[in-house]
Coordinates of C-alpha atoms in Angstrom, one line a residue:
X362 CA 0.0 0.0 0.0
X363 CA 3.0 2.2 0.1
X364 CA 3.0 3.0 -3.5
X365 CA -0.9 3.6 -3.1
X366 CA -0.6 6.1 -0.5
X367 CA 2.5 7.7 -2.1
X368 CA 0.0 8.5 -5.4
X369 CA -2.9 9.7 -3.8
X370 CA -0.9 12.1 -1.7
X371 CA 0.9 13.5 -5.2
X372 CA -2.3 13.6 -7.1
X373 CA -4.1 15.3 -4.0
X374 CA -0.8 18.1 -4.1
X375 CA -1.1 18.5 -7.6
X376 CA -5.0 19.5 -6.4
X377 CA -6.9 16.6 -8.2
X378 CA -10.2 16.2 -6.8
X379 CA -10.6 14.2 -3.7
X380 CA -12.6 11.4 -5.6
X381 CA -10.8 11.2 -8.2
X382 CA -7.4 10.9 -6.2
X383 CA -9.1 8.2 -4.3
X384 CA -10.7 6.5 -6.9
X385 CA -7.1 6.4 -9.6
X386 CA -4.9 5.5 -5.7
X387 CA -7.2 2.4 -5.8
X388 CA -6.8 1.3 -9.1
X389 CA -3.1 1.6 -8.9
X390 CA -3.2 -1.2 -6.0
X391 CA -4.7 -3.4 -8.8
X392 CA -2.1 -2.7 -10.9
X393 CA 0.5 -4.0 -8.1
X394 CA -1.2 -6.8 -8.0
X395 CA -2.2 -8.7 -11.7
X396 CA -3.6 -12.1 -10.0
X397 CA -6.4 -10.1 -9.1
X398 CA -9.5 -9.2 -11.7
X399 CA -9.0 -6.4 -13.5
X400 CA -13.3 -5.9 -13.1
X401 CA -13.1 -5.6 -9.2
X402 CA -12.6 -2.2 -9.4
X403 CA -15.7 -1.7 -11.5
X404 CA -17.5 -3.8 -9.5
X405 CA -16.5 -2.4 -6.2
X406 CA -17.9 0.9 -7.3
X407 CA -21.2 0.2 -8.2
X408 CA -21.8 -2.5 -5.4
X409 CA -21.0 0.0 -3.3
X410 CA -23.8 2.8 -4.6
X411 CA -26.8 -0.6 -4.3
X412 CA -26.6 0.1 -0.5
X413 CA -30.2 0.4 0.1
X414 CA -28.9 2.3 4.1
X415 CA -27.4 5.2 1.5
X416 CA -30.9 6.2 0.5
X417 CA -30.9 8.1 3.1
X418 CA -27.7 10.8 2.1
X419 CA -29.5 12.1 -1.0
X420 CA -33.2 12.2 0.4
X421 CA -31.5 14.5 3.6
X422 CA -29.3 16.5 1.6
X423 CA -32.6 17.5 -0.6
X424 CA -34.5 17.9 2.5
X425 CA -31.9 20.4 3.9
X426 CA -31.6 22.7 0.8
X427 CA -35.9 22.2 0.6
X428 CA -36.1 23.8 4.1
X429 CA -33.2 26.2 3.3
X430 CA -35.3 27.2 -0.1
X431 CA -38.4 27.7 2.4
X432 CA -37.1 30.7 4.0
X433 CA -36.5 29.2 7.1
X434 CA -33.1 30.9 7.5
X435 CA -34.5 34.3 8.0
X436 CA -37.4 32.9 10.9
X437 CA -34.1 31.6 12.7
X438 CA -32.2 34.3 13.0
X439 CA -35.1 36.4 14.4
X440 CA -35.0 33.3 16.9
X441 CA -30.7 33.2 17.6
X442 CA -31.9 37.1 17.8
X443 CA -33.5 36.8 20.9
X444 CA -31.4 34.1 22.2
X445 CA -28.3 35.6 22.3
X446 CA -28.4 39.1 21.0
X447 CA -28.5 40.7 24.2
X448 CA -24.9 39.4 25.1
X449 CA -21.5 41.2 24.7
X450 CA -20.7 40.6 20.9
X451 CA -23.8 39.5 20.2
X452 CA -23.8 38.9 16.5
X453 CA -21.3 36.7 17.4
X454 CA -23.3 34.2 19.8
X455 CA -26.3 34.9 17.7
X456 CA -24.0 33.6 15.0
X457 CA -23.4 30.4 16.9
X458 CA -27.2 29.9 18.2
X459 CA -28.1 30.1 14.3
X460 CA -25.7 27.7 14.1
X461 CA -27.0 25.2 16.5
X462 CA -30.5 25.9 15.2
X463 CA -29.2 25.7 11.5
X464 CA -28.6 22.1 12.3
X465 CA -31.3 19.7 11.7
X466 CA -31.4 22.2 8.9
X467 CA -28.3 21.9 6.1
X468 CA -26.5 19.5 8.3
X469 CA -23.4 21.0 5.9
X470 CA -20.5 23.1 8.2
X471 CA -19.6 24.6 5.2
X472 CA -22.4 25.4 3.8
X473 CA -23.5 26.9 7.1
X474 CA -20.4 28.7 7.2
X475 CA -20.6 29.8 4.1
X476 CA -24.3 31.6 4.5
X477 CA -23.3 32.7 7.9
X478 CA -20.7 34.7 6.5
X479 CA -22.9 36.2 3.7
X480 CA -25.3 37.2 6.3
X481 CA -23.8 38.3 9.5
X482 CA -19.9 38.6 8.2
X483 CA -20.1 42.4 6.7
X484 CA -22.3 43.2 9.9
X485 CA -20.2 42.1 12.4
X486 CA -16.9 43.6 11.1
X487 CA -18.6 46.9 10.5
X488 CA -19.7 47.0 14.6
X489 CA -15.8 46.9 15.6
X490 CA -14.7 43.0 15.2
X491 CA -11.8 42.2 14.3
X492 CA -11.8 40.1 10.8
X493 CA -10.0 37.0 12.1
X494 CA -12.2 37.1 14.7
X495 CA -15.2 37.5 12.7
X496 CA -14.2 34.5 10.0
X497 CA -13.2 32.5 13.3
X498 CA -16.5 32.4 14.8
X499 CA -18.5 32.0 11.8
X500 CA -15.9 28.8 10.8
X501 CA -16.3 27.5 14.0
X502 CA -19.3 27.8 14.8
X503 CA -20.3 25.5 12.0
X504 CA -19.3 22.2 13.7
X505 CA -22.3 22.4 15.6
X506 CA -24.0 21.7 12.3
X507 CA -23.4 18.5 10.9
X508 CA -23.4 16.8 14.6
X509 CA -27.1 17.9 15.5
X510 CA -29.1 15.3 13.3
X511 CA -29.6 15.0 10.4
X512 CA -25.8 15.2 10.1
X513 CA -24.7 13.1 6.8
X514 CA -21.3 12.3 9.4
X515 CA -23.5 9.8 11.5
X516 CA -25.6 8.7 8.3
X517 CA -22.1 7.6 6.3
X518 CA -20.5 6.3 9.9
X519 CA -23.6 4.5 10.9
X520 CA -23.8 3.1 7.2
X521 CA -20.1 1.8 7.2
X522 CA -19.9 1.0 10.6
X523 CA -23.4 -0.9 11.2
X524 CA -24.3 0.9 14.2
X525 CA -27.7 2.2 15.0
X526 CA -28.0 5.4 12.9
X527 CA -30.9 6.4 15.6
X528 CA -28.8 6.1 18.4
X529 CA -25.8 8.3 16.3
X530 CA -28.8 11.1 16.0
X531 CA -29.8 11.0 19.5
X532 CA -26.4 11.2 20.9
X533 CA -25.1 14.5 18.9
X534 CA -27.5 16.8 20.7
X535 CA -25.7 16.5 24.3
X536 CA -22.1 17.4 22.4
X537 CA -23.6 19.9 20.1
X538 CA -24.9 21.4 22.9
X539 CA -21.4 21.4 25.1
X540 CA -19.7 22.8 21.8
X541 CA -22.1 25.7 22.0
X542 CA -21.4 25.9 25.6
X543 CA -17.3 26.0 24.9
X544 CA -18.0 28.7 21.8
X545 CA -20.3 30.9 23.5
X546 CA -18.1 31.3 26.7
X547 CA -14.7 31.5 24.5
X548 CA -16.3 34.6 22.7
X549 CA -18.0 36.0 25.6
X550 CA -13.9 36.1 27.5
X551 CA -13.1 37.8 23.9
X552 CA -15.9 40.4 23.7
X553 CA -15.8 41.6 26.8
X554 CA -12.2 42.0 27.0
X555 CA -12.3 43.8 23.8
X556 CA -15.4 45.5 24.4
X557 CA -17.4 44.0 21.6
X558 CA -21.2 45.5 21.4
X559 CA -24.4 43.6 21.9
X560 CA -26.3 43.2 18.9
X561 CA -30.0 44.1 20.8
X562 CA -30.0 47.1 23.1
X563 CA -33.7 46.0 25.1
X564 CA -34.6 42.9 26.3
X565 CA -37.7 40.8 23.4
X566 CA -40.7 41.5 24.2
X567 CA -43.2 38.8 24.9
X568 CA -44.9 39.1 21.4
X569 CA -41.4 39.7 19.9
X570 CA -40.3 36.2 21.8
X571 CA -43.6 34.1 20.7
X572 CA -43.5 35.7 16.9
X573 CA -39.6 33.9 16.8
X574 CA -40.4 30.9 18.2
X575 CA -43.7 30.2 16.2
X576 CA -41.5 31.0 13.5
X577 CA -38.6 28.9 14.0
X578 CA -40.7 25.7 15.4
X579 CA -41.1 23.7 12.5
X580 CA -37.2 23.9 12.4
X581 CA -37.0 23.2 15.8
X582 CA -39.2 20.3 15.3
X583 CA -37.5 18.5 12.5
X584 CA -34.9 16.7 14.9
X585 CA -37.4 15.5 17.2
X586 CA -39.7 14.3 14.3
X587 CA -36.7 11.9 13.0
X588 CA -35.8 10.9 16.9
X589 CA -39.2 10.0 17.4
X590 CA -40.0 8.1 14.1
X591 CA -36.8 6.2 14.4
X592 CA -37.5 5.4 18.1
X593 CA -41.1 4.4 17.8
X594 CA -40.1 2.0 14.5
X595 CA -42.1 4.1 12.5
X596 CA -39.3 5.1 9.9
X597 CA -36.2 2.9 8.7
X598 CA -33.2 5.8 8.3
X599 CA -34.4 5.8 4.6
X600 CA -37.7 6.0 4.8
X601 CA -37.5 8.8 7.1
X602 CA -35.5 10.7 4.6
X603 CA -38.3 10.6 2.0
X604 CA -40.7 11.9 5.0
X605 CA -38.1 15.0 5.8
X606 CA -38.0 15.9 2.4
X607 CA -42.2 16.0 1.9
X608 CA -42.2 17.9 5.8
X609 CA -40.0 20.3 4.2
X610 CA -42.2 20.9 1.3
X611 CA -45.0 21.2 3.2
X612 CA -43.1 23.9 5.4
X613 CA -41.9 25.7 2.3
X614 CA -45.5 25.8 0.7
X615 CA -48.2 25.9 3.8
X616 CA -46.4 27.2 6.7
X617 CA -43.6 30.1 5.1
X618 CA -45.4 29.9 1.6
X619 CA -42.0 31.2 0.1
X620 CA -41.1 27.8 -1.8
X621 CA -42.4 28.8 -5.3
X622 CA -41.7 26.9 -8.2
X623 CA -38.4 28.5 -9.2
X624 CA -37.0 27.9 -5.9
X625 CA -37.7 24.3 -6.0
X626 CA -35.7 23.9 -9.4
X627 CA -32.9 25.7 -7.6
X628 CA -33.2 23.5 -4.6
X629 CA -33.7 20.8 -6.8
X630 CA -30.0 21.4 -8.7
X631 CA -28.4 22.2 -5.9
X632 CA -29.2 18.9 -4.6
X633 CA -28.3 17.1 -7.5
X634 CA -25.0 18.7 -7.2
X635 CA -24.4 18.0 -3.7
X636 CA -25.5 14.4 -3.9
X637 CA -23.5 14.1 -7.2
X638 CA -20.1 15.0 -5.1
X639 CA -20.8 12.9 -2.4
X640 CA -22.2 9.8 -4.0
X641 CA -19.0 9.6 -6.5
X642 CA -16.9 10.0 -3.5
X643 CA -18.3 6.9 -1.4
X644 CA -18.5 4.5 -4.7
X645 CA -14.7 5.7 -5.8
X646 CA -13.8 4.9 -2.4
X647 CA -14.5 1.4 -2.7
X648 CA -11.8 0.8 -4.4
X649 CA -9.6 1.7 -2.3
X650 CA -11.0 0.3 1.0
X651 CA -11.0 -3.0 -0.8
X652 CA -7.1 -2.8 -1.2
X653 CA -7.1 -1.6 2.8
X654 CA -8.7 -4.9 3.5
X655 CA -6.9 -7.2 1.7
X656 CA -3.7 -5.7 2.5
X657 CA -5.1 -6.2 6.3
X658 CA -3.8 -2.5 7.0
X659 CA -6.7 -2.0 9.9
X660 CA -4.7 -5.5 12.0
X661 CA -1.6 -3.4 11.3
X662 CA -2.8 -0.3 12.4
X663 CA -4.3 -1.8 15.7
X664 CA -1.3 -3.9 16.5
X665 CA 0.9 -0.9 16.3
X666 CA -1.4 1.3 18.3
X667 CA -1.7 -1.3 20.7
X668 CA 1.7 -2.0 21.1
X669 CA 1.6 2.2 22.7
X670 CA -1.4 1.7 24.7
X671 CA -4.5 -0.7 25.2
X672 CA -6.2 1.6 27.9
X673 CA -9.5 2.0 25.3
X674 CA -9.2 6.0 26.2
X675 CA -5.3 6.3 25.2
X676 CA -6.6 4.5 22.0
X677 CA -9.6 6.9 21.6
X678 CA -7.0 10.0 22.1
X679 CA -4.0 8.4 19.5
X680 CA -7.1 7.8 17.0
X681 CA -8.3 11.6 17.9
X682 CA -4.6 12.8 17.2
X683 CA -4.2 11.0 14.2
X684 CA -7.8 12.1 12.9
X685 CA -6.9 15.9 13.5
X686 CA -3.8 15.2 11.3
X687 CA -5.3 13.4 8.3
X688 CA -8.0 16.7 8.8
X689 CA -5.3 19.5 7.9
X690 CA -5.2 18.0 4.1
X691 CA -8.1 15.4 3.8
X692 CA -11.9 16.7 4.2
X693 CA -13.7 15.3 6.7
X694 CA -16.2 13.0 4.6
X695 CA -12.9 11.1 3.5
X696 CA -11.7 10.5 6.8
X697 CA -15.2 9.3 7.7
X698 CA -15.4 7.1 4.8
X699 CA -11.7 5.8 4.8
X700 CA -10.7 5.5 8.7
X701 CA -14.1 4.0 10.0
X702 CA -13.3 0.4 8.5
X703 CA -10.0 0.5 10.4
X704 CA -10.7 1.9 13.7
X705 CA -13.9 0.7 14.7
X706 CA -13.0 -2.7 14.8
X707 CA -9.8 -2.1 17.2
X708 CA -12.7 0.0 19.9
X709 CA -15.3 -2.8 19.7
X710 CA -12.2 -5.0 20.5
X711 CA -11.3 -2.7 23.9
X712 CA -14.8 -2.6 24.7
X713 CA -16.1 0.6 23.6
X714 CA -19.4 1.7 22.6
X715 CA -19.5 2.2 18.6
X716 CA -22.0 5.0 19.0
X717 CA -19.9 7.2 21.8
X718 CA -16.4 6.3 19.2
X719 CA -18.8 7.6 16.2
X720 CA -20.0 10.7 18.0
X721 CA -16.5 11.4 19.0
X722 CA -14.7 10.5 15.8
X723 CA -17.4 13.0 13.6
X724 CA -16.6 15.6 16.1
X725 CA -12.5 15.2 15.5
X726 CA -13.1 14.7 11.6
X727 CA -14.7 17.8 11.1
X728 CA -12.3 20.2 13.3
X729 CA -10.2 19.5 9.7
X730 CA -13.0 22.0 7.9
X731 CA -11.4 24.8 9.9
X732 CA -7.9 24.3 9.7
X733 CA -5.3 25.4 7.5
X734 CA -3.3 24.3 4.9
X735 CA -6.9 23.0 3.5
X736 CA -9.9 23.5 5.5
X737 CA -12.9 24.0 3.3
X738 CA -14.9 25.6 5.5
X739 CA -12.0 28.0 6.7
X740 CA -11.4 29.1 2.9
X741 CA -15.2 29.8 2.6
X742 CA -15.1 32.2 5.2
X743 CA -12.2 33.7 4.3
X744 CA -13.0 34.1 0.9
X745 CA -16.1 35.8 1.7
X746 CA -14.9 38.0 4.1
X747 CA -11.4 39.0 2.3
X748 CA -9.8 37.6 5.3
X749 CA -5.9 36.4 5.5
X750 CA -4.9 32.8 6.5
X751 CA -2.7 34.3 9.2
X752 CA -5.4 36.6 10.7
X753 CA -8.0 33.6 10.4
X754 CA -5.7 31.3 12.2
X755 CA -4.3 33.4 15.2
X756 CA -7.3 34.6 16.5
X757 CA -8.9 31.4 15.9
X758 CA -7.1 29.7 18.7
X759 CA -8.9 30.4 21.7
X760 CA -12.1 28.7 19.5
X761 CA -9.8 25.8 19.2
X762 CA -8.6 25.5 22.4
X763 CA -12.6 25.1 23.2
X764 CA -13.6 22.6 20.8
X765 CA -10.6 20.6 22.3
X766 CA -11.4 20.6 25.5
X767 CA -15.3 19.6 24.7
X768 CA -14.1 16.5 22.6
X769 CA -11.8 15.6 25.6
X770 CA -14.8 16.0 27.5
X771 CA -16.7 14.0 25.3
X772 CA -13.5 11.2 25.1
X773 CA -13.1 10.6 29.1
X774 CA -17.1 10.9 30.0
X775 CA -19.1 8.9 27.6
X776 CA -22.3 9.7 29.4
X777 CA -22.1 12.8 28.0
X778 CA -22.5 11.0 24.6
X779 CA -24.4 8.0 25.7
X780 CA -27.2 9.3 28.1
X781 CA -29.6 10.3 25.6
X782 CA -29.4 7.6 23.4
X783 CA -29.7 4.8 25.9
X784 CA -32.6 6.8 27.6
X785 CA -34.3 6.8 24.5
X786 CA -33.8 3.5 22.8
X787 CA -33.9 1.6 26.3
X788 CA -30.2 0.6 26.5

């Protein structure tokens, strides 16, 4: 696997698309090794894409750009308005509390990122913060995205993996949650040292506080809908997917009445798009993971980790280290798709629960969207906001000091993680 590794690192320097770097890597283990059929590869790839559990990626991502089409964005941010816009900086935590709202929304970080920035970016900058600092919280901020469900992180984990994609939903809200918790108090320290305004000046009325949350309900909602469906055995993981996509047409036509017909094309494309990048990413990867297996590289990998430690928290923390890595050049769907087959295994074999590893190796995966050389979420912002690297990254440290000390958090107490979803599926 050497020479495998060695070409998809080159082709990913020479900027080749992700898939396509995985996908040609693969191939090239083939050609190493002419005893095997030439067809596997071909077949790899489309066995791969019959996975009737990956129904669910496209019929969520639709769903997501649906709601987003609905105009639901705008009813949310009147909501993170009265949240949070009384506190010191308060574009800023409104930012983050339309981030935690935003996600059993888009479920992307960097399309949240990205609209955060668009929205809130200018605005923020123009009240006296800094630029890193703006493009910081808006980056950060959109972990909380893809780990409140639906994220597609669980849904491609839980897929691989075979773990309970119900119990993966159910146990991001606790961590999502602390990550808000970590955020909110890192910019609070920052705003009020540098004296950072408040975005509201008087306290929501009552009226102003029911209009935002009758507004924002049927966001707040969705979550619960697929936690509920899932728990009850009303919905498979797919099947749920088609219902989120219908609830958020019925949102964008009877509730908002803003999802018009040329809306729904452009939600429509978009989705195609999206579930175009992601699909070809997951059936190219086949090939590769087939070489991984055969070449028994996940044995390898646990006997030399377990030759450093076989405490099942050193394991989780070398795994976490290597994850945040692999995250400063490889995007986070990648390391998901890739790593999963080759860690798992070694936790279930210390004794670890699959779902506390999954929430806690989504969390470490994504950190790689905000971090330099390559983070895609990072360059969004940046680009958006006509922000330098340098900037971005210095005063982006506090924010990931914060995150680190959550996923620790989330590492050494696994009832953080496991509490909801054993209270709700009676484990």
């Amino acid at each position: 696997m050497l020479l495998v590794t060695i070409a998809f690192i080159l082709l990913m320097l020479m900027g080749m698309p992700v898939a396509f770097a995985i996908g040609i890597s693969g191939v090239v283990f083939f050609l190493q090794h002419p005893e095997l059929p030439i067809t596997i590869p071909l077949q790899q790839t489309i066995s791969t894409t019959q996975n009737f559990a990956l129904l669910a990626i496209p019929l969520f991502i639709m769903a997501g750009n649906l709601m987003n089409a609905s105009g639901i964005t705008e009813k949310l941010l009147d909501l993170a308005s009265v949240i949070a816009g009384r506190l010191k900086g308060g574009l800023a935590q409104m930012s983050l509390a339309l981030s935690a709202l935003m996600g059993g929304v888009s479920g992307s970080a960097i399309a949240d990122a990205a609209m955060q920035s668009r929205m809130l970016g200018n605005e923020m900058i123009s009240r006296g913060m800094s630029k890193g600092f703006t493009a910081g919280v808006l980056s950060f901020g959109a972990i909380l995205t893809p780990i409140i469900p639906p994220g597609l992180g669980f849904i491609i984990y839980g897929t691989i993996g075979q773990v309970s994609i119900g119990r993966l939903f159910a146990a991001g809200f606790a961590p999502a949650f602390l990550l808000w918790i970590g955020l909110a108090a890192t910019v609070s320290i920052t705003a009020n040292r540098r004296g950072y305004p408040a975005a509201r000046t008087q306290h929501a009325s009552p009226a102003e506080i029911f209009s935002a949350l009758s507004g924002g309900i049927w966001a707040l909602l969705f979550p619960v809908i697929l936690l509920l469906g899932l728990r009850f055995g009303i919905f498979t993981p797919s099947e749920i997917g088609a219902f989120a996509v219908i609830y958020a047409v019925l949102i964008g036509i009877a509730a908002y009445r803003k999802l018009k017909i040329a809306s729904f094309r452009e939600a429509l494309e978009g989705s195609l798009s999206d579930v175009g990048a992601v699909m070809f990413l997951i059936a190219l990867s086949a090939i590769f993971s087939y070489g991984i297996v055969l070449e028994r590289i996940p044995e390898l990998i646990s006997g030399a980790i377990l030759n450093v430690t076989d405490s099942l928290y050193g394991v989780m923390m070398l795994i976490v280290l290597f994850i945040l890595a692999c995250g400063f050049f490889i995007d986070a769907t990648v390391l998901i798709i890739m790593l999963t087959p080759i860690f798992l295994p070694l936790i279930k074999q210390l004794g670890g629960d699959p779902v506390h590893f999954g929430v806690v190796f989504v969390v470490a995966a994504t950190i790689g969207n905000f971090t330099p050389p390559v983070g895609a979420a990072m360059y969004a912002v940046c680009s958006i906001l006509k922000v330098r690297i340098g900037d971005y990254t210095r005063e982006s440290l506090p924010l990931m000091f914060a995150v680190s000390l959550v996923t620790l958090i989330l590492i050494f107490i696994p009832q953080t993680v496991l509490f909801l979803p054993n209270l709700l599926f009676n484990r």
